[in-house]
Amino acid sequence: MREDSMRQNSNQVVLDAADDYAYLDEWMKASVHKCLFLVCGASIRKMRIDRYFETLEKRLGIQVVRFSAFQPNPTYESVVAGVNAFLESDADAIAAVGGGSAMDVAKCIKLYSGMDHNVCYLEQEIISNDIPFLAVPTTAGTGSEATRFAVIYYEGEKQSVAHESCIPDAVLVDPEALRTLPPYHRKAAMLDAFCHAVESYWSIKSTEESRRLSVEVIRMILHYLDSYLGNEQEGNVGMLKAANMAGRAINITQTTAGHAMCYKLTSLYGIAHGHAAALCVRELWSWMLSHGDQCIDARGREHLAQVFDGLANAMGCDGPQAAARSFFTLVERLELQAPVIREEDYMILTKSVNLTRLQNHPVALDKETLEQIYRKIGRSDIES
């Protein structure tokens, strides 16, 4: 494969979509022998990449078998159906085109395809496999194409699946895939990537590498923001690369309280995941600045202070308070308001937070504090 066709993210190849997917052709010829199992939703029909897969067999002799029998927040049953379809297809590689749901389904199909099909996959130890796996993200936010994590639902309950073997071998950065993304989802996806970078930076599991990635992500997002919101090719490419890097950072550290708190907001009020995460992060940010005495990061309060200084520097702000205000202003500028939270929902929201996940957050949070922060989110007319 030509060196200028790609760049390396750890062990992952990031492919350029230039020259009518010529570099993707090279990856296909090197990785797929006879059949590609394509996990995708109906939205692929609106994208240029759809034509690529439709003509793949004629051009390269690689058959394509499509699987679309899944939905947002995919279920275990849909994954089982995907595993069965993959095995029946006799495919020797997997591709996923879409957002987080398509990625999660494809990841689980890859992980489960070599396991005992007579026993619930969730009850088994995952065994690594070397099935080639290509990801084509159609939103610049989740970073799922760069992580070892997947989420599916079993009997109505969220199940987290994690294994290094499910990280895609290659990612196609295709700005055309973002062309039809609605403005609201465009904004929310970008904020998801921003929150990944911020949360990874302040995580108690942060490393020098994860912080370096986070800083680069924040600077890229701010640099490409206007071009991306204008649906320009340069901005779309820049934001896809930023989201991929944010995924790499989260793959090292995992998320913190911002994501732990946002899931029930999404399900109760029907707002996008990135929108909900941003509402949580913006309130947590200002709250943390005034509660450093509750730091639980083993590296101590001085390290936490350096973290907030580092975030301010990455955002080009004059100090931590200015950085928190800048993020608040960004969410307001995007016109992503908080929902009017019903009084009876505050207890539901507070109880929904997995306290185990809060152990990754650098400042201690209890249920009383969580409710206070949710109430600040609900007062959307008052700036923190």
mmCIF file of C-alpha atoms in Angstrom:
data_model
loop_
_atom_site.group_PDB
_atom_site.id
_atom_site.type_symbol
_atom_site.label_atom_id
_atom_site.label_comp_id
_atom_site.label_asym_id
_atom_site.label_seq_id
_atom_site.Cartn_x
_atom_site.Cartn_y
_atom_site.Cartn_z
ATOM 1 C CA MET A 1 0.000 0.000 0.000
ATOM 2 C CA ARG A 2 1.411 3.405 -0.930
ATOM 3 C CA GLU A 3 2.728 5.356 2.044
ATOM 4 C CA ASP A 4 0.931 8.577 1.093
ATOM 5 C CA SER A 5 -2.425 6.814 1.187
ATOM 6 C CA MET A 6 -2.567 6.579 4.905
ATOM 7 C CA ARG A 7 -1.287 7.624 8.278
ATOM 8 C CA GLN A 8 -0.868 5.324 11.250
ATOM 9 C CA ASN A 9 -2.838 5.731 14.498
ATOM 10 C CA SER A 10 -1.096 3.218 16.758
ATOM 11 C CA ASN A 11 -1.933 -0.032 14.934
ATOM 12 C CA GLN A 12 -4.790 1.491 12.961
ATOM 13 C CA VAL A 13 -4.496 2.671 9.377
ATOM 14 C CA VAL A 14 -6.369 5.887 8.548
ATOM 15 C CA LEU A 15 -7.186 6.005 4.834
ATOM 16 C CA ASP A 16 -7.756 9.066 2.672
ATOM 17 C CA ALA A 17 -10.851 9.081 0.443
ATOM 18 C CA ALA A 18 -9.068 10.974 -2.349
ATOM 19 C CA ASP A 19 -8.692 9.791 -5.959
ATOM 20 C CA ASP A 20 -12.092 8.096 -5.998
ATOM 21 C CA TYR A 21 -11.246 5.787 -3.089
ATOM 22 C CA ALA A 22 -8.053 4.525 -4.731
ATOM 23 C CA TYR A 23 -6.394 4.005 -1.343
ATOM 24 C CA LEU A 24 -9.408 2.078 -0.088
ATOM 25 C CA ASP A 25 -9.066 -0.163 -3.139
ATOM 26 C CA GLU A 26 -5.498 -0.910 -2.114
ATOM 27 C CA TRP A 27 -6.616 -1.868 1.396
ATOM 28 C CA MET A 28 -9.365 -4.081 -0.006
ATOM 29 C CA LYS A 29 -6.977 -5.910 -2.319
ATOM 30 C CA ALA A 30 -4.536 -6.479 0.534
ATOM 31 C CA SER A 31 -7.117 -7.482 3.177
ATOM 32 C CA VAL A 32 -10.162 -9.103 1.548
ATOM 33 C CA HIS A 33 -9.949 -12.314 -0.474
ATOM 34 C CA LYS A 34 -13.472 -12.979 -1.682
ATOM 35 C CA CYS A 35 -16.325 -11.489 0.381
ATOM 36 C CA LEU A 36 -16.897 -8.389 2.518
ATOM 37 C CA PHE A 37 -19.642 -8.342 5.168
ATOM 38 C CA LEU A 38 -20.985 -4.771 5.221
ATOM 39 C CA VAL A 39 -22.846 -3.529 8.317
ATOM 40 C CA CYS A 40 -24.747 -0.375 7.408
ATOM 41 C CA GLY A 41 -28.018 1.473 7.813
ATOM 42 C CA ALA A 42 -30.382 2.794 5.160
ATOM 43 C CA SER A 43 -28.640 6.181 5.191
ATOM 44 C CA ILE A 44 -25.764 4.747 3.170
ATOM 45 C CA ARG A 45 -27.954 5.032 0.078
ATOM 46 C CA LYS A 46 -27.543 8.824 0.238
ATOM 47 C CA MET A 47 -23.751 8.616 0.245
ATOM 48 C CA ARG A 48 -21.125 8.377 -2.454
ATOM 49 C CA ILE A 49 -19.538 5.410 -0.658
ATOM 50 C CA ASP A 50 -22.630 3.342 -1.465
ATOM 51 C CA ARG A 51 -21.657 3.276 -5.137
ATOM 52 C CA TYR A 52 -18.183 2.105 -4.159
ATOM 53 C CA PHE A 53 -19.551 -1.002 -2.467
ATOM 54 C CA GLU A 54 -22.111 -1.623 -5.219
ATOM 55 C CA THR A 55 -19.339 -1.847 -7.824
ATOM 56 C CA LEU A 56 -16.736 -3.630 -5.706
ATOM 57 C CA GLU A 57 -17.418 -7.114 -7.060
ATOM 58 C CA LYS A 58 -17.284 -5.968 -10.683
ATOM 59 C CA ARG A 59 -14.090 -3.979 -10.167
ATOM 60 C CA LEU A 60 -12.115 -6.146 -7.725
ATOM 61 C CA GLY A 61 -13.981 -9.449 -7.640
ATOM 62 C CA ILE A 62 -14.972 -8.934 -3.979
ATOM 63 C CA GLN A 63 -18.566 -9.864 -3.203
ATOM 64 C CA VAL A 64 -20.436 -7.619 -0.749
ATOM 65 C CA VAL A 65 -23.086 -8.969 1.633
ATOM 66 C CA ARG A 66 -25.027 -6.259 3.457
ATOM 67 C CA PHE A 67 -26.502 -6.460 6.946
ATOM 68 C CA SER A 68 -28.908 -3.745 8.108
ATOM 69 C CA ALA A 69 -31.209 -5.598 10.529
ATOM 70 C CA PHE A 70 -30.427 -3.428 13.545
ATOM 71 C CA GLN A 71 -31.653 -0.173 15.066
ATOM 72 C CA PRO A 72 -30.283 2.688 17.157
ATOM 73 C CA ASN A 73 -29.316 1.337 20.582
ATOM 74 C CA PRO A 74 -28.882 -2.128 19.007
ATOM 75 C CA THR A 75 -30.082 -5.224 20.792
ATOM 76 C CA TYR A 76 -28.256 -8.436 21.554
ATOM 77 C CA GLU A 77 -30.720 -10.240 19.281
ATOM 78 C CA SER A 78 -29.748 -8.083 16.308
ATOM 79 C CA VAL A 79 -26.097 -8.882 16.944
ATOM 80 C CA VAL A 80 -26.892 -12.613 17.046
ATOM 81 C CA ALA A 81 -28.698 -12.233 13.720
ATOM 82 C CA GLY A 82 -25.630 -10.451 12.381
ATOM 83 C CA VAL A 83 -23.279 -13.185 13.560
ATOM 84 C CA ASN A 84 -25.454 -15.816 11.864
ATOM 85 C CA ALA A 85 -25.585 -13.796 8.645
ATOM 86 C CA PHE A 86 -21.812 -13.291 8.715
ATOM 87 C CA LEU A 87 -21.153 -17.012 9.113
ATOM 88 C CA GLU A 88 -23.626 -17.898 6.355
ATOM 89 C CA SER A 89 -22.021 -15.372 4.005
ATOM 90 C CA ASP A 90 -18.607 -17.025 4.295
ATOM 91 C CA ALA A 91 -17.157 -13.492 4.312
ATOM 92 C CA ASP A 92 -13.534 -13.028 5.274
ATOM 93 C CA ALA A 93 -13.692 -9.344 6.295
ATOM 94 C CA ILE A 94 -16.105 -6.901 7.934
ATOM 95 C CA ALA A 95 -16.862 -3.252 7.212
ATOM 96 C CA ALA A 96 -19.086 -0.853 9.136
ATOM 97 C CA VAL A 97 -20.515 2.318 7.617
ATOM 98 C CA GLY A 98 -22.434 4.557 9.988
ATOM 99 C CA GLY A 99 -22.474 6.049 13.447
ATOM 100 C CA GLY A 100 -22.073 4.399 16.821
ATOM 101 C CA SER A 101 -24.816 1.811 16.358
ATOM 102 C CA ALA A 102 -23.397 0.366 13.137
ATOM 103 C CA MET A 103 -19.924 0.341 14.678
ATOM 104 C CA ASP A 104 -21.148 -1.412 17.835
ATOM 105 C CA VAL A 105 -22.993 -4.094 15.881
ATOM 106 C CA ALA A 106 -20.016 -4.737 13.597
ATOM 107 C CA LYS A 107 -17.620 -4.884 16.562
ATOM 108 C CA CYS A 108 -19.754 -7.484 18.323
ATOM 109 C CA ILE A 109 -20.182 -9.533 15.138
ATOM 110 C CA LYS A 110 -16.402 -9.624 14.812
ATOM 111 C CA LEU A 111 -15.895 -10.579 18.468
ATOM 112 C CA TYR A 112 -18.636 -13.202 18.640
ATOM 113 C CA SER A 113 -18.133 -14.898 15.269
ATOM 114 C CA GLY A 114 -15.577 -17.362 16.610
ATOM 115 C CA MET A 115 -17.303 -18.122 19.915
ATOM 116 C CA ASP A 116 -19.689 -20.889 21.023
ATOM 117 C CA HIS A 117 -22.981 -20.112 19.282
ATOM 118 C CA ASN A 118 -24.982 -22.300 21.689
ATOM 119 C CA VAL A 119 -24.159 -20.170 24.736
ATOM 120 C CA CYS A 120 -25.022 -16.508 25.332
ATOM 121 C CA TYR A 121 -22.081 -14.527 24.020
ATOM 122 C CA LEU A 122 -22.267 -12.126 26.951
ATOM 123 C CA GLU A 123 -21.491 -14.998 29.308
ATOM 124 C CA GLN A 124 -18.375 -16.129 27.468
ATOM 125 C CA GLU A 125 -14.776 -15.012 27.561
ATOM 126 C CA ILE A 126 -13.942 -13.143 24.368
ATOM 127 C CA ILE A 127 -11.300 -14.715 22.159
ATOM 128 C CA SER A 128 -9.222 -12.518 19.850
ATOM 129 C CA ASN A 129 -9.454 -12.981 16.104
ATOM 130 C CA ASP A 130 -7.738 -11.414 13.112
ATOM 131 C CA ILE A 131 -10.745 -10.828 10.825
ATOM 132 C CA PRO A 132 -9.926 -7.650 8.831
ATOM 133 C CA PHE A 133 -12.221 -4.819 9.948
ATOM 134 C CA LEU A 134 -12.816 -1.499 8.174
ATOM 135 C CA ALA A 135 -14.756 1.415 9.694
ATOM 136 C CA VAL A 136 -16.302 4.292 7.769
ATOM 137 C CA PRO A 137 -17.705 6.808 10.297
ATOM 138 C CA THR A 138 -20.592 8.949 9.074
ATOM 139 C CA THR A 139 -20.576 11.297 12.058
ATOM 140 C CA ALA A 140 -17.601 13.201 13.463
ATOM 141 C CA GLY A 141 -18.216 12.562 17.123
ATOM 142 C CA THR A 142 -18.389 9.126 18.688
ATOM 143 C CA GLY A 143 -14.828 8.066 17.873
ATOM 144 C CA SER A 144 -16.142 4.506 18.087
ATOM 145 C CA GLU A 145 -13.950 3.564 15.139
ATOM 146 C CA ALA A 146 -10.897 4.023 17.398
ATOM 147 C CA THR A 147 -12.032 2.328 20.617
ATOM 148 C CA ARG A 148 -12.293 -1.154 22.092
ATOM 149 C CA PHE A 149 -15.776 -0.462 23.432
ATOM 150 C CA ALA A 150 -19.252 -1.364 22.174
ATOM 151 C CA VAL A 151 -22.709 -1.023 23.708
ATOM 152 C CA ILE A 152 -25.680 -3.295 23.065
ATOM 153 C CA TYR A 153 -28.926 -3.917 24.948
ATOM 154 C CA TYR A 154 -29.913 -7.274 26.435
ATOM 155 C CA GLU A 155 -33.416 -7.635 27.873
ATOM 156 C CA GLY A 156 -33.674 -3.847 27.981
ATOM 157 C CA GLU A 157 -30.460 -3.335 29.931
ATOM 158 C CA LYS A 158 -27.336 -1.695 28.554
ATOM 159 C CA GLN A 159 -24.398 -4.076 28.203
ATOM 160 C CA SER A 160 -20.871 -2.795 27.736
ATOM 161 C CA VAL A 161 -18.564 -4.953 25.652
ATOM 162 C CA ALA A 162 -14.845 -4.248 25.630
ATOM 163 C CA HIS A 163 -11.956 -6.006 23.906
ATOM 164 C CA GLU A 164 -8.911 -4.830 21.984
ATOM 165 C CA SER A 165 -9.761 -7.219 19.157
ATOM 166 C CA CYS A 166 -12.762 -5.155 18.100
ATOM 167 C CA ILE A 167 -10.785 -1.999 17.226
ATOM 168 C CA PRO A 168 -11.008 -1.597 13.432
ATOM 169 C CA ASP A 169 -7.812 -2.228 11.489
ATOM 170 C CA ALA A 170 -8.523 0.648 9.118
ATOM 171 C CA VAL A 171 -10.641 3.803 9.089
ATOM 172 C CA LEU A 172 -11.744 5.678 5.987
ATOM 173 C CA VAL A 173 -11.889 9.457 6.456
ATOM 174 C CA ASP A 174 -14.522 10.417 3.891
ATOM 175 C CA PRO A 175 -15.812 14.012 4.080
ATOM 176 C CA GLU A 176 -18.632 13.113 1.680
ATOM 177 C CA ALA A 177 -20.107 10.870 4.383
ATOM 178 C CA LEU A 178 -20.945 14.001 6.406
ATOM 179 C CA ARG A 179 -22.601 15.925 3.560
ATOM 180 C CA THR A 180 -26.168 14.896 4.453
ATOM 181 C CA LEU A 181 -25.738 15.085 8.231
ATOM 182 C CA PRO A 182 -28.542 17.302 9.628
ATOM 183 C CA PRO A 183 -27.331 20.501 11.365
ATOM 184 C CA TYR A 184 -28.510 19.436 14.828
ATOM 185 C CA HIS A 185 -26.718 16.091 14.674
ATOM 186 C CA ARG A 186 -23.672 17.789 13.177
ATOM 187 C CA LYS A 187 -23.441 20.056 16.236
ATOM 188 C CA ALA A 188 -24.160 17.297 18.743
ATOM 189 C CA ALA A 189 -21.591 14.928 17.238
ATOM 190 C CA MET A 190 -18.883 17.577 17.371
ATOM 191 C CA LEU A 191 -19.677 18.270 21.020
ATOM 192 C CA ASP A 192 -19.427 14.556 21.773
ATOM 193 C CA ALA A 193 -15.857 14.600 20.441
ATOM 194 C CA PHE A 194 -15.117 17.760 22.439
ATOM 195 C CA CYS A 195 -16.449 16.142 25.625
ATOM 196 C CA HIS A 196 -14.384 13.023 24.951
ATOM 197 C CA ALA A 197 -11.269 15.173 24.779
ATOM 198 C CA VAL A 198 -12.101 17.155 27.935
ATOM 199 C CA GLU A 199 -13.116 14.115 29.982
ATOM 200 C CA SER A 200 -10.101 12.124 28.855
ATOM 201 C CA TYR A 201 -7.835 15.043 29.813
ATOM 202 C CA TRP A 202 -9.147 15.300 33.366
ATOM 203 C CA SER A 203 -9.669 11.540 33.911
ATOM 204 C CA ILE A 204 -7.766 9.943 36.781
ATOM 205 C CA LYS A 205 -6.527 7.439 34.185
ATOM 206 C CA SER A 206 -5.031 10.107 31.965
ATOM 207 C CA THR A 207 -1.520 9.597 30.646
ATOM 208 C CA GLU A 208 0.941 11.799 28.858
ATOM 209 C CA GLU A 209 -0.227 10.283 25.568
ATOM 210 C CA SER A 210 -3.956 10.702 26.261
ATOM 211 C CA ARG A 211 -3.466 14.319 27.321
ATOM 212 C CA ARG A 212 -1.427 15.043 24.201
ATOM 213 C CA LEU A 213 -4.230 13.613 22.068
ATOM 214 C CA SER A 214 -6.871 15.594 23.973
ATOM 215 C CA VAL A 215 -5.056 18.881 23.506
ATOM 216 C CA GLU A 216 -4.687 18.263 19.783
ATOM 217 C CA VAL A 217 -8.383 17.353 19.509
ATOM 218 C CA ILE A 218 -9.524 20.528 21.273
ATOM 219 C CA ARG A 219 -7.336 22.708 19.093
ATOM 220 C CA MET A 220 -8.478 20.951 15.910
ATOM 221 C CA ILE A 221 -12.153 21.279 16.817
ATOM 222 C CA LEU A 222 -11.825 24.997 17.494
ATOM 223 C CA HIS A 223 -9.780 25.482 14.319
ATOM 224 C CA TYR A 224 -12.186 23.635 12.008
ATOM 225 C CA LEU A 225 -15.427 24.564 13.798
ATOM 226 C CA ASP A 226 -16.781 27.177 11.374
ATOM 227 C CA SER A 227 -15.767 25.238 8.270
ATOM 228 C CA TYR A 228 -17.356 22.085 9.693
ATOM 229 C CA LEU A 229 -20.582 23.857 10.643
ATOM 230 C CA GLY A 230 -20.627 25.242 7.095
ATOM 231 C CA ASN A 231 -20.405 21.688 5.725
ATOM 232 C CA GLU A 232 -17.166 22.426 3.888
ATOM 233 C CA GLN A 233 -14.838 19.622 2.876
ATOM 234 C CA GLU A 234 -11.864 20.932 4.854
ATOM 235 C CA GLY A 235 -13.939 21.199 8.020
ATOM 236 C CA ASN A 236 -15.483 17.769 7.553
ATOM 237 C CA VAL A 237 -12.081 16.130 7.105
ATOM 238 C CA GLY A 238 -10.634 17.994 10.083
ATOM 239 C CA MET A 239 -13.532 17.065 12.357
ATOM 240 C CA LEU A 240 -13.446 13.394 11.334
ATOM 241 C CA LYS A 241 -9.762 13.262 12.217
ATOM 242 C CA ALA A 242 -10.375 15.088 15.507
ATOM 243 C CA ALA A 243 -13.143 12.652 16.462
ATOM 244 C CA ASN A 244 -10.883 9.707 15.661
ATOM 245 C CA MET A 245 -8.153 11.121 17.885
ATOM 246 C CA ALA A 246 -10.687 11.768 20.666
ATOM 247 C CA GLY A 247 -11.694 8.120 20.395
ATOM 248 C CA ARG A 248 -8.053 7.129 20.797
ATOM 249 C CA ALA A 249 -7.816 9.249 23.938
ATOM 250 C CA ILE A 250 -10.976 7.704 25.403
ATOM 251 C CA ASN A 251 -9.663 4.253 24.518
ATOM 252 C CA ILE A 252 -6.838 4.960 26.972
ATOM 253 C CA THR A 253 -8.802 6.602 29.790
ATOM 254 C CA GLN A 254 -12.528 5.868 29.321
ATOM 255 C CA THR A 255 -15.108 8.569 30.041
ATOM 256 C CA THR A 256 -15.955 10.271 33.343
ATOM 257 C CA ALA A 257 -19.003 11.822 35.005
ATOM 258 C CA GLY A 258 -20.087 13.813 31.962
ATOM 259 C CA HIS A 259 -20.935 10.665 30.045
ATOM 260 C CA ALA A 260 -22.136 8.765 33.095
ATOM 261 C CA MET A 261 -24.715 11.496 33.686
ATOM 262 C CA CYS A 262 -25.868 12.064 30.120
ATOM 263 C CA TYR A 263 -27.493 8.775 29.111
ATOM 264 C CA LYS A 264 -30.776 9.199 30.967
ATOM 265 C CA LEU A 265 -31.094 12.797 29.745
ATOM 266 C CA THR A 266 -30.982 11.397 26.224
ATOM 267 C CA SER A 267 -33.621 8.729 26.819
ATOM 268 C CA LEU A 268 -35.971 10.895 28.899
ATOM 269 C CA TYR A 269 -35.926 13.993 26.700
ATOM 270 C CA GLY A 270 -34.986 12.698 23.258
ATOM 271 C CA ILE A 271 -31.925 14.873 22.829
ATOM 272 C CA ALA A 272 -28.802 13.646 21.041
ATOM 273 C CA HIS A 273 -26.042 11.983 23.027
ATOM 274 C CA GLY A 274 -23.450 14.681 22.334
ATOM 275 C CA HIS A 275 -25.950 17.403 23.243
ATOM 276 C CA ALA A 276 -26.653 15.727 26.591
ATOM 277 C CA ALA A 277 -22.968 15.128 27.292
ATOM 278 C CA ALA A 278 -22.145 18.795 26.654
ATOM 279 C CA LEU A 279 -24.877 19.961 29.046
ATOM 280 C CA CYS A 280 -23.396 17.749 31.755
ATOM 281 C CA VAL A 281 -19.756 18.638 31.099
ATOM 282 C CA ARG A 282 -20.372 22.385 31.091
ATOM 283 C CA GLU A 283 -21.955 22.250 34.570
ATOM 284 C CA LEU A 284 -19.410 19.773 35.926
ATOM 285 C CA TRP A 285 -16.548 21.932 34.700
ATOM 286 C CA SER A 286 -17.491 25.021 36.704
ATOM 287 C CA TRP A 287 -18.508 22.928 39.736
ATOM 288 C CA MET A 288 -15.156 21.118 39.782
ATOM 289 C CA LEU A 289 -13.224 24.397 39.755
ATOM 290 C CA SER A 290 -14.760 25.353 43.088
ATOM 291 C CA HIS A 291 -14.510 21.896 44.673
ATOM 292 C CA GLY A 292 -10.847 21.012 44.194
ATOM 293 C CA ASP A 293 -10.656 20.105 47.893
ATOM 294 C CA GLN A 294 -12.655 16.978 46.976
ATOM 295 C CA CYS A 295 -10.030 15.747 44.525
ATOM 296 C CA ILE A 296 -9.726 11.952 44.470
ATOM 297 C CA ASP A 297 -7.022 11.701 41.804
ATOM 298 C CA ALA A 298 -4.025 10.034 43.468
ATOM 299 C CA ARG A 299 -1.788 12.627 41.797
ATOM 300 C CA GLY A 300 -3.314 15.267 44.071
ATOM 301 C CA ARG A 301 -4.789 18.773 43.926
ATOM 302 C CA GLU A 302 -1.697 20.275 42.345
ATOM 303 C CA HIS A 303 -2.039 17.887 39.432
ATOM 304 C CA LEU A 304 -5.752 18.732 39.148
ATOM 305 C CA ALA A 305 -4.915 22.437 39.033
ATOM 306 C CA GLN A 306 -2.418 21.726 36.259
ATOM 307 C CA VAL A 307 -5.141 19.826 34.399
ATOM 308 C CA PHE A 308 -7.425 22.847 34.383
ATOM 309 C CA ASP A 309 -4.535 25.074 33.345
ATOM 310 C CA GLY A 310 -3.792 22.674 30.494
ATOM 311 C CA LEU A 311 -7.391 22.737 29.284
ATOM 312 C CA ALA A 312 -7.377 26.532 29.377
ATOM 313 C CA ASN A 313 -4.165 26.629 27.361
ATOM 314 C CA ALA A 314 -5.572 24.182 24.788
ATOM 315 C CA MET A 315 -8.628 26.412 24.364
ATOM 316 C CA GLY A 316 -6.580 29.597 24.137
ATOM 317 C CA CYS A 317 -8.167 30.992 27.308
ATOM 318 C CA ASP A 318 -6.730 33.130 30.061
ATOM 319 C CA GLY A 319 -7.188 30.713 32.946
ATOM 320 C CA PRO A 320 -9.470 27.826 34.025
ATOM 321 C CA GLN A 321 -12.543 29.959 34.759
ATOM 322 C CA ALA A 322 -12.323 31.526 31.290
ATOM 323 C CA ALA A 323 -12.072 28.066 29.725
ATOM 324 C CA ALA A 324 -15.194 26.872 31.535
ATOM 325 C CA ARG A 325 -17.065 30.002 30.422
ATOM 326 C CA SER A 326 -15.808 29.525 26.854
ATOM 327 C CA PHE A 327 -17.219 26.017 26.714
ATOM 328 C CA PHE A 328 -20.519 27.250 28.158
ATOM 329 C CA THR A 329 -20.622 29.963 25.496
ATOM 330 C CA LEU A 330 -19.887 27.464 22.734
ATOM 331 C CA VAL A 331 -22.891 25.326 23.692
ATOM 332 C CA GLU A 332 -25.049 28.453 23.831
ATOM 333 C CA ARG A 333 -23.750 29.633 20.459
ATOM 334 C CA LEU A 334 -24.792 26.329 18.926
ATOM 335 C CA GLU A 335 -28.310 26.915 20.318
ATOM 336 C CA LEU A 336 -28.366 23.582 22.109
ATOM 337 C CA GLN A 337 -30.533 24.397 25.084
ATOM 338 C CA ALA A 338 -31.171 22.239 28.118
ATOM 339 C CA PRO A 339 -34.567 20.540 28.330
ATOM 340 C CA VAL A 340 -37.053 21.735 30.918
ATOM 341 C CA ILE A 341 -36.521 18.983 33.464
ATOM 342 C CA ARG A 342 -39.634 17.787 35.250
ATOM 343 C CA GLU A 343 -39.412 17.806 39.053
ATOM 344 C CA GLU A 344 -40.129 14.084 39.298
ATOM 345 C CA ASP A 345 -37.276 13.338 36.899
ATOM 346 C CA TYR A 346 -34.468 14.632 39.104
ATOM 347 C CA MET A 347 -34.574 11.506 41.247
ATOM 348 C CA ILE A 348 -34.737 9.312 38.143
ATOM 349 C CA LEU A 349 -31.735 11.055 36.642
ATOM 350 C CA THR A 350 -29.715 10.831 39.851
ATOM 351 C CA LYS A 351 -30.454 7.145 40.338
ATOM 352 C CA SER A 352 -29.564 6.383 36.736
ATOM 353 C CA VAL A 353 -25.891 7.278 37.184
ATOM 354 C CA ASN A 354 -23.592 4.299 37.568
ATOM 355 C CA LEU A 355 -21.544 5.250 40.615
ATOM 356 C CA THR A 356 -18.834 2.769 39.634
ATOM 357 C CA ARG A 357 -18.136 4.848 36.516
ATOM 358 C CA LEU A 358 -17.690 7.928 38.695
ATOM 359 C CA GLN A 359 -14.534 6.370 40.131
ATOM 360 C CA ASN A 360 -12.797 7.606 36.966
ATOM 361 C CA HIS A 361 -13.807 11.208 37.731
ATOM 362 C CA PRO A 362 -11.135 13.324 39.502
ATOM 363 C CA VAL A 363 -13.473 15.057 41.957
ATOM 364 C CA ALA A 364 -15.727 13.116 44.333
ATOM 365 C CA LEU A 365 -19.418 13.045 43.465
ATOM 366 C CA ASP A 366 -22.258 11.669 45.571
ATOM 367 C CA LYS A 367 -25.972 11.411 44.841
ATOM 368 C CA GLU A 368 -26.763 14.738 46.500
ATOM 369 C CA THR A 369 -24.162 16.512 44.384
ATOM 370 C CA LEU A 370 -25.362 14.788 41.233
ATOM 371 C CA GLU A 371 -28.891 16.056 41.864
ATOM 372 C CA GLN A 372 -27.562 19.584 42.418
ATOM 373 C CA ILE A 373 -25.724 19.467 39.101
ATOM 374 C CA TYR A 374 -28.796 18.123 37.295
ATOM 375 C CA ARG A 375 -30.770 21.016 38.782
ATOM 376 C CA LYS A 376 -28.193 23.455 37.386
ATOM 377 C CA ILE A 377 -28.622 21.805 33.993
ATOM 378 C CA GLY A 378 -32.386 22.247 34.305
ATOM 379 C CA ARG A 379 -31.945 25.975 34.922
ATOM 380 C CA SER A 380 -30.859 26.521 31.318
ATOM 381 C CA ASP A 381 -31.459 30.271 31.484
ATOM 382 C CA ILE A 382 -28.706 30.828 34.042
ATOM 383 C CA GLU A 383 -25.030 30.691 33.103
ATOM 384 C CA SER A 384 -22.667 28.806 35.406
#
